[in-house]
């Protein structure tokens, strides 16, 4: 795992099988990072329609010569390498590695031993994980919330009249979140006419792609945590605690072609199979570590 502008060092190890020596015309390495649209079985639909119109954004693209022409002797040979994770535009830093459903940001390193036209050129490819540099800590503010039948949307007024009475309250410690620290808060059941089956907290990624006719938006689940099982006694604070998963989450990001945001859903399921969901948009960033304090006696 590396940070933008950091130097990467290591070895390319070539193992020989069935021959005492192998001639080659050089060993080279390619470093490529790009943000691009992904197509998979999950991304069929609007994103697929304009896939060809959105070109990948090249974040870094380097070609490094590790060794000139020569021979590999013995069972193995090590070639040291070194390069810097410096983007072409030095005024900007590299962004977080991110594996999404529709958008991905990946940095791949490929080592290749060239053996000419008549022989196959062995190569190996691996992904390295990059983090954006930390920034100063932002101000946090507690966000209280209240969930009751009067606030329910997407139902008719007639249906709303039939909804049983309930009141859920709580707070989010902040909607501006440091990705290196857990998301926290609390949830309290004040009362509910219906028995509760479960309460869950869901982290959702919202990926957007800009194309000529507008913006395509897709929201998909990153992870889901059950915070209560069964009918919950009233007036007992239930802690909310979720760690942002590495690689599958990143700081909130806006680029020319893509936008990546995150949201939290609180999902209350009742025993009659009705579900109430409250949504909270998040702003995620990477903060500088807190200054450590030492007590000297």
mmCIF file of C-alpha atoms in Angstrom, residues 23-269:
data_model
loop_
_atom_site.group_PDB
_atom_site.id
_atom_site.type_symbol
_atom_site.label_atom_id
_atom_site.label_comp_id
_atom_site.label_asym_id
_atom_site.label_seq_id
_atom_site.Cartn_x
_atom_site.Cartn_y
_atom_site.Cartn_z
ATOM 1 C CA UNK A 23 18.819 -15.238 -23.403
ATOM 2 C CA UNK A 24 16.656 -12.125 -23.504
ATOM 3 C CA UNK A 25 16.631 -8.720 -25.167
ATOM 4 C CA UNK A 26 15.769 -6.783 -21.998
ATOM 5 C CA UNK A 27 13.543 -6.698 -18.926
ATOM 6 C CA UNK A 28 11.058 -3.835 -18.658
ATOM 7 C CA UNK A 29 8.289 -2.685 -16.344
ATOM 8 C CA UNK A 30 5.075 -0.782 -17.045
ATOM 9 C CA UNK A 31 3.199 1.165 -14.361
ATOM 10 C CA UNK A 32 -0.341 2.175 -15.317
ATOM 11 C CA UNK A 33 -3.121 3.663 -13.247
ATOM 12 C CA UNK A 34 -6.530 4.533 -14.641
ATOM 13 C CA UNK A 35 -10.085 5.348 -13.641
ATOM 14 C CA UNK A 36 -12.563 3.689 -15.949
ATOM 15 C CA UNK A 37 -16.058 2.356 -16.382
ATOM 16 C CA UNK A 38 -16.458 -1.352 -15.642
ATOM 17 C CA UNK A 39 -18.813 -3.704 -17.447
ATOM 18 C CA UNK A 40 -19.998 -6.877 -15.756
ATOM 19 C CA UNK A 41 -23.133 -8.927 -15.337
ATOM 20 C CA UNK A 42 -24.218 -6.402 -12.686
ATOM 21 C CA UNK A 43 -23.727 -3.342 -14.904
ATOM 22 C CA UNK A 44 -26.088 -4.188 -17.756
ATOM 23 C CA UNK A 45 -28.403 -1.276 -18.455
ATOM 24 C CA UNK A 46 -27.866 2.438 -18.839
ATOM 25 C CA UNK A 47 -24.129 2.290 -18.066
ATOM 26 C CA UNK A 48 -23.697 -0.333 -20.778
ATOM 27 C CA UNK A 49 -25.418 1.938 -23.311
ATOM 28 C CA UNK A 50 -22.756 4.641 -23.163
ATOM 29 C CA UNK A 51 -19.741 2.495 -22.158
ATOM 30 C CA UNK A 52 -17.908 3.141 -25.437
ATOM 31 C CA UNK A 53 -18.373 6.921 -25.204
ATOM 32 C CA UNK A 54 -16.519 7.307 -21.883
ATOM 33 C CA UNK A 55 -12.760 6.909 -22.190
ATOM 34 C CA UNK A 56 -10.578 5.861 -19.244
ATOM 35 C CA UNK A 57 -8.804 8.610 -17.320
ATOM 36 C CA UNK A 58 -5.062 7.885 -17.253
ATOM 37 C CA UNK A 59 -3.694 8.693 -13.801
ATOM 38 C CA UNK A 60 -0.133 7.435 -14.290
ATOM 39 C CA UNK A 61 1.616 5.719 -17.201
ATOM 40 C CA UNK A 62 5.312 4.846 -16.964
ATOM 41 C CA UNK A 63 7.650 2.503 -18.797
ATOM 42 C CA UNK A 64 10.864 1.557 -17.006
ATOM 43 C CA UNK A 65 13.865 -0.371 -18.330
ATOM 44 C CA UNK A 66 15.072 -2.737 -15.617
ATOM 45 C CA UNK A 67 17.796 -4.558 -17.546
ATOM 46 C CA UNK A 68 19.380 -4.477 -20.991
ATOM 47 C CA UNK A 69 19.914 -7.563 -23.198
ATOM 48 C CA UNK A 70 21.604 -10.471 -21.494
ATOM 49 C CA UNK A 71 21.229 -14.009 -20.170
ATOM 50 C CA UNK A 72 19.573 -15.500 -17.129
ATOM 51 C CA UNK A 73 21.683 -18.238 -15.554
ATOM 52 C CA UNK A 74 21.067 -20.494 -12.601
ATOM 53 C CA UNK A 75 17.736 -21.451 -11.096
ATOM 54 C CA UNK A 76 16.680 -17.799 -10.641
ATOM 55 C CA UNK A 77 17.807 -14.222 -11.100
ATOM 56 C CA UNK A 78 16.718 -11.011 -9.325
ATOM 57 C CA UNK A 79 16.427 -7.631 -11.029
ATOM 58 C CA UNK A 80 15.987 -4.645 -8.668
ATOM 59 C CA UNK A 81 13.644 -1.820 -9.679
ATOM 60 C CA UNK A 82 12.576 1.557 -8.343
ATOM 61 C CA UNK A 83 10.012 4.117 -9.479
ATOM 62 C CA UNK A 84 8.024 7.030 -8.070
ATOM 63 C CA UNK A 85 4.220 7.231 -7.947
ATOM 64 C CA UNK A 86 4.257 10.675 -9.531
ATOM 65 C CA UNK A 87 1.409 11.505 -11.938
ATOM 66 C CA UNK A 88 2.098 13.282 -15.256
ATOM 67 C CA UNK A 89 0.490 16.423 -13.843
ATOM 68 C CA UNK A 90 2.616 16.999 -10.769
ATOM 69 C CA UNK A 91 0.199 19.658 -9.535
ATOM 70 C CA UNK A 92 -2.289 16.889 -8.626
ATOM 71 C CA UNK A 93 -1.913 13.759 -6.501
ATOM 72 C CA UNK A 94 -3.016 10.245 -7.322
ATOM 73 C CA UNK A 95 -6.409 9.194 -5.999
ATOM 74 C CA UNK A 96 -7.489 6.194 -3.929
ATOM 75 C CA UNK A 97 -7.615 2.676 -5.312
ATOM 76 C CA UNK A 98 -11.289 1.785 -5.632
ATOM 77 C CA UNK A 99 -13.120 -1.366 -6.765
ATOM 78 C CA UNK A 100 -16.726 -0.462 -7.530
ATOM 79 C CA UNK A 101 -19.511 -2.084 -9.504
ATOM 80 C CA UNK A 102 -19.561 0.402 -12.394
ATOM 81 C CA UNK A 103 -16.408 2.481 -11.778
ATOM 82 C CA UNK A 104 -12.926 1.271 -10.840
ATOM 83 C CA UNK A 105 -9.647 3.002 -10.035
ATOM 84 C CA UNK A 106 -6.726 0.594 -10.316
ATOM 85 C CA UNK A 107 -2.930 0.779 -10.440
ATOM 86 C CA UNK A 108 -1.214 -2.170 -12.142
ATOM 87 C CA UNK A 109 2.473 -3.005 -12.447
ATOM 88 C CA UNK A 110 3.536 -5.346 -15.270
ATOM 89 C CA UNK A 111 7.046 -6.838 -15.592
ATOM 90 C CA UNK A 112 8.052 -8.397 -18.915
ATOM 91 C CA UNK A 113 11.151 -10.183 -20.180
ATOM 92 C CA UNK A 114 11.471 -9.653 -23.933
ATOM 93 C CA UNK A 115 12.713 -12.698 -25.851
ATOM 94 C CA UNK A 116 12.230 -11.680 -29.458
ATOM 95 C CA UNK A 117 9.654 -12.532 -32.105
ATOM 96 C CA UNK A 118 10.177 -16.315 -32.218
ATOM 97 C CA UNK A 119 9.952 -16.888 -28.450
ATOM 98 C CA UNK A 120 7.224 -16.109 -25.972
ATOM 99 C CA UNK A 121 7.971 -13.181 -23.643
ATOM 100 C CA UNK A 122 7.018 -14.123 -20.071
ATOM 101 C CA UNK A 123 5.333 -11.418 -18.011
ATOM 102 C CA UNK A 124 3.660 -10.973 -14.650
ATOM 103 C CA UNK A 125 1.051 -8.418 -13.579
ATOM 104 C CA UNK A 126 0.120 -7.281 -10.084
ATOM 105 C CA UNK A 127 -2.033 -4.560 -8.577
ATOM 106 C CA UNK A 128 -0.676 -2.090 -6.048
ATOM 107 C CA UNK A 129 -2.917 -0.145 -3.698
ATOM 108 C CA UNK A 130 -2.598 3.635 -3.590
ATOM 109 C CA UNK A 131 -4.005 6.108 -1.094
ATOM 110 C CA UNK A 132 -4.492 9.820 -1.648
ATOM 111 C CA UNK A 133 -2.463 12.043 0.707
ATOM 112 C CA UNK A 134 -4.202 12.969 3.967
ATOM 113 C CA UNK A 135 -5.679 16.423 4.391
ATOM 114 C CA UNK A 136 -6.364 18.588 7.470
ATOM 115 C CA UNK A 137 -9.167 17.365 9.690
ATOM 116 C CA UNK A 138 -12.568 18.842 8.960
ATOM 117 C CA UNK A 139 -15.068 20.071 11.480
ATOM 118 C CA UNK A 140 -17.559 17.433 12.594
ATOM 119 C CA UNK A 141 -21.122 18.040 13.704
ATOM 120 C CA UNK A 142 -23.567 15.649 15.354
ATOM 121 C CA UNK A 143 -26.715 15.051 13.286
ATOM 122 C CA UNK A 144 -29.857 14.140 15.272
ATOM 123 C CA UNK A 145 -32.661 12.309 13.473
ATOM 124 C CA UNK A 146 -36.246 11.252 14.096
ATOM 125 C CA UNK A 147 -38.173 8.628 12.095
ATOM 126 C CA UNK A 148 -41.979 8.528 12.354
ATOM 127 C CA UNK A 149 -44.977 7.837 10.047
ATOM 128 C CA UNK A 150 -45.429 11.539 9.216
ATOM 129 C CA UNK A 151 -42.015 11.620 7.539
ATOM 130 C CA UNK A 152 -42.572 8.605 5.288
ATOM 131 C CA UNK A 153 -42.441 9.385 1.555
ATOM 132 C CA UNK A 154 -43.400 7.410 -1.560
ATOM 133 C CA UNK A 155 -46.768 6.337 -0.112
ATOM 134 C CA UNK A 156 -50.250 7.753 -0.638
ATOM 135 C CA UNK A 157 -51.976 9.764 2.054
ATOM 136 C CA UNK A 158 -54.590 7.021 2.378
ATOM 137 C CA UNK A 159 -51.916 4.400 2.961
ATOM 138 C CA UNK A 160 -50.116 6.670 5.402
ATOM 139 C CA UNK A 161 -53.272 6.800 7.550
ATOM 140 C CA UNK A 162 -53.083 3.002 7.998
ATOM 141 C CA UNK A 163 -49.447 2.934 9.089
ATOM 142 C CA UNK A 164 -49.053 1.920 12.743
ATOM 143 C CA UNK A 165 -47.512 4.429 15.130
ATOM 144 C CA UNK A 166 -43.782 4.337 15.813
ATOM 145 C CA UNK A 167 -40.979 6.701 16.752
ATOM 146 C CA UNK A 168 -37.263 6.077 16.300
ATOM 147 C CA UNK A 169 -34.663 8.646 17.291
ATOM 148 C CA UNK A 170 -30.905 8.878 17.415
ATOM 149 C CA UNK A 171 -27.903 10.696 16.074
ATOM 150 C CA UNK A 172 -24.973 10.364 13.686
ATOM 151 C CA UNK A 173 -21.740 11.612 15.213
ATOM 152 C CA UNK A 174 -20.963 13.210 11.836
ATOM 153 C CA UNK A 175 -21.831 12.903 8.143
ATOM 154 C CA UNK A 176 -18.319 14.125 7.264
ATOM 155 C CA UNK A 177 -16.265 10.979 7.823
ATOM 156 C CA UNK A 178 -12.576 10.167 7.946
ATOM 157 C CA UNK A 179 -12.143 6.937 5.983
ATOM 158 C CA UNK A 180 -9.524 5.709 8.487
ATOM 159 C CA UNK A 181 -11.951 5.946 11.414
ATOM 160 C CA UNK A 182 -15.267 4.126 12.010
ATOM 161 C CA UNK A 183 -18.640 5.645 11.273
ATOM 162 C CA UNK A 184 -20.458 6.006 14.602
ATOM 163 C CA UNK A 185 -23.742 7.109 16.152
ATOM 164 C CA UNK A 186 -26.684 5.711 18.084
ATOM 165 C CA UNK A 187 -30.235 4.518 17.440
ATOM 166 C CA UNK A 188 -33.110 4.505 19.968
ATOM 167 C CA UNK A 189 -36.536 2.887 19.678
ATOM 168 C CA UNK A 190 -38.953 5.154 21.551
ATOM 169 C CA UNK A 191 -42.089 3.126 20.790
ATOM 170 C CA UNK A 192 -43.615 0.970 18.054
ATOM 171 C CA UNK A 193 -47.110 -0.493 17.716
ATOM 172 C CA UNK A 194 -45.685 -3.250 15.506
ATOM 173 C CA UNK A 195 -43.044 -5.696 16.660
ATOM 174 C CA UNK A 196 -39.625 -5.123 15.115
ATOM 175 C CA UNK A 197 -37.931 -8.033 13.344
ATOM 176 C CA UNK A 198 -34.517 -6.452 12.781
ATOM 177 C CA UNK A 199 -32.605 -3.160 12.421
ATOM 178 C CA UNK A 200 -29.788 -2.906 9.900
ATOM 179 C CA UNK A 201 -27.217 -0.338 8.821
ATOM 180 C CA UNK A 202 -26.275 -0.389 5.140
ATOM 181 C CA UNK A 203 -23.369 1.355 3.417
ATOM 182 C CA UNK A 204 -24.247 2.276 -0.181
ATOM 183 C CA UNK A 205 -22.006 3.466 -3.008
ATOM 184 C CA UNK A 206 -23.510 5.917 -5.497
ATOM 185 C CA UNK A 207 -21.673 5.895 -8.836
ATOM 186 C CA UNK A 208 -22.441 8.424 -11.540
ATOM 187 C CA UNK A 209 -21.262 8.623 -15.132
ATOM 188 C CA UNK A 210 -21.561 11.732 -17.288
ATOM 189 C CA UNK A 211 -22.471 11.254 -20.944
ATOM 190 C CA UNK A 212 -23.782 13.427 -23.777
ATOM 191 C CA UNK A 213 -27.460 13.049 -22.862
ATOM 192 C CA UNK A 214 -27.160 13.451 -19.097
ATOM 193 C CA UNK A 215 -25.976 11.560 -16.025
ATOM 194 C CA UNK A 216 -26.403 7.859 -15.253
ATOM 195 C CA UNK A 217 -26.726 7.078 -11.538
ATOM 196 C CA UNK A 218 -26.592 3.701 -9.842
ATOM 197 C CA UNK A 219 -26.660 2.932 -6.105
ATOM 198 C CA UNK A 220 -25.401 -0.458 -4.906
ATOM 199 C CA UNK A 221 -24.721 -2.021 -1.520
ATOM 200 C CA UNK A 222 -21.170 -2.122 -0.178
ATOM 201 C CA UNK A 223 -21.913 -3.856 3.123
ATOM 202 C CA UNK A 224 -24.770 -4.446 5.537
ATOM 203 C CA UNK A 225 -24.553 -4.797 9.324
ATOM 204 C CA UNK A 226 -27.372 -5.970 11.575
ATOM 205 C CA UNK A 227 -27.427 -3.811 14.704
ATOM 206 C CA UNK A 228 -30.474 -5.380 16.382
ATOM 207 C CA UNK A 229 -32.301 -8.704 16.092
ATOM 208 C CA UNK A 230 -35.878 -9.159 17.263
ATOM 209 C CA UNK A 231 -38.190 -6.759 19.067
ATOM 210 C CA UNK A 232 -36.036 -4.064 20.663
ATOM 211 C CA UNK A 233 -36.859 -2.748 24.172
ATOM 212 C CA UNK A 234 -37.669 0.971 24.118
ATOM 213 C CA UNK A 235 -35.363 3.798 25.213
ATOM 214 C CA UNK A 236 -32.150 1.781 25.055
ATOM 215 C CA UNK A 237 -29.405 3.424 22.937
ATOM 216 C CA UNK A 238 -28.084 1.023 20.297
ATOM 217 C CA UNK A 239 -24.564 1.970 19.133
ATOM 218 C CA UNK A 240 -23.889 2.424 15.415
ATOM 219 C CA UNK A 241 -20.366 1.376 14.445
ATOM 220 C CA UNK A 242 -19.114 0.594 10.935
ATOM 221 C CA UNK A 243 -15.580 0.372 9.523
ATOM 222 C CA UNK A 244 -15.215 1.592 5.948
ATOM 223 C CA UNK A 245 -13.963 -1.411 3.924
ATOM 224 C CA UNK A 246 -10.612 -1.013 2.211
ATOM 225 C CA UNK A 247 -10.662 -0.824 -1.602
ATOM 226 C CA UNK A 248 -14.478 -1.022 -1.752
ATOM 227 C CA UNK A 249 -14.765 2.497 -0.352
ATOM 228 C CA UNK A 250 -12.763 5.648 -1.066
ATOM 229 C CA UNK A 251 -12.982 9.344 -0.425
ATOM 230 C CA UNK A 252 -15.898 11.123 -2.084
ATOM 231 C CA UNK A 253 -14.702 11.880 -5.585
ATOM 232 C CA UNK A 254 -15.759 14.094 -8.478
ATOM 233 C CA UNK A 255 -13.984 13.826 -11.850
ATOM 234 C CA UNK A 256 -14.866 14.966 -15.334
ATOM 235 C CA UNK A 257 -16.495 11.662 -16.323
ATOM 236 C CA UNK A 258 -17.250 10.050 -12.961
ATOM 237 C CA UNK A 259 -18.536 10.816 -9.500
ATOM 238 C CA UNK A 260 -18.384 8.504 -6.461
ATOM 239 C CA UNK A 261 -20.339 9.183 -3.279
ATOM 240 C CA UNK A 262 -21.489 7.132 -0.300
ATOM 241 C CA UNK A 263 -24.633 6.973 1.807
ATOM 242 C CA UNK A 264 -25.833 5.238 4.972
ATOM 243 C CA UNK A 265 -29.261 3.597 5.140
ATOM 244 C CA UNK A 266 -30.918 2.702 8.439
ATOM 245 C CA UNK A 267 -33.386 -0.099 7.693
ATOM 246 C CA UNK A 268 -36.121 -1.102 10.156
ATOM 247 C CA UNK A 269 -37.964 -4.330 9.296
#
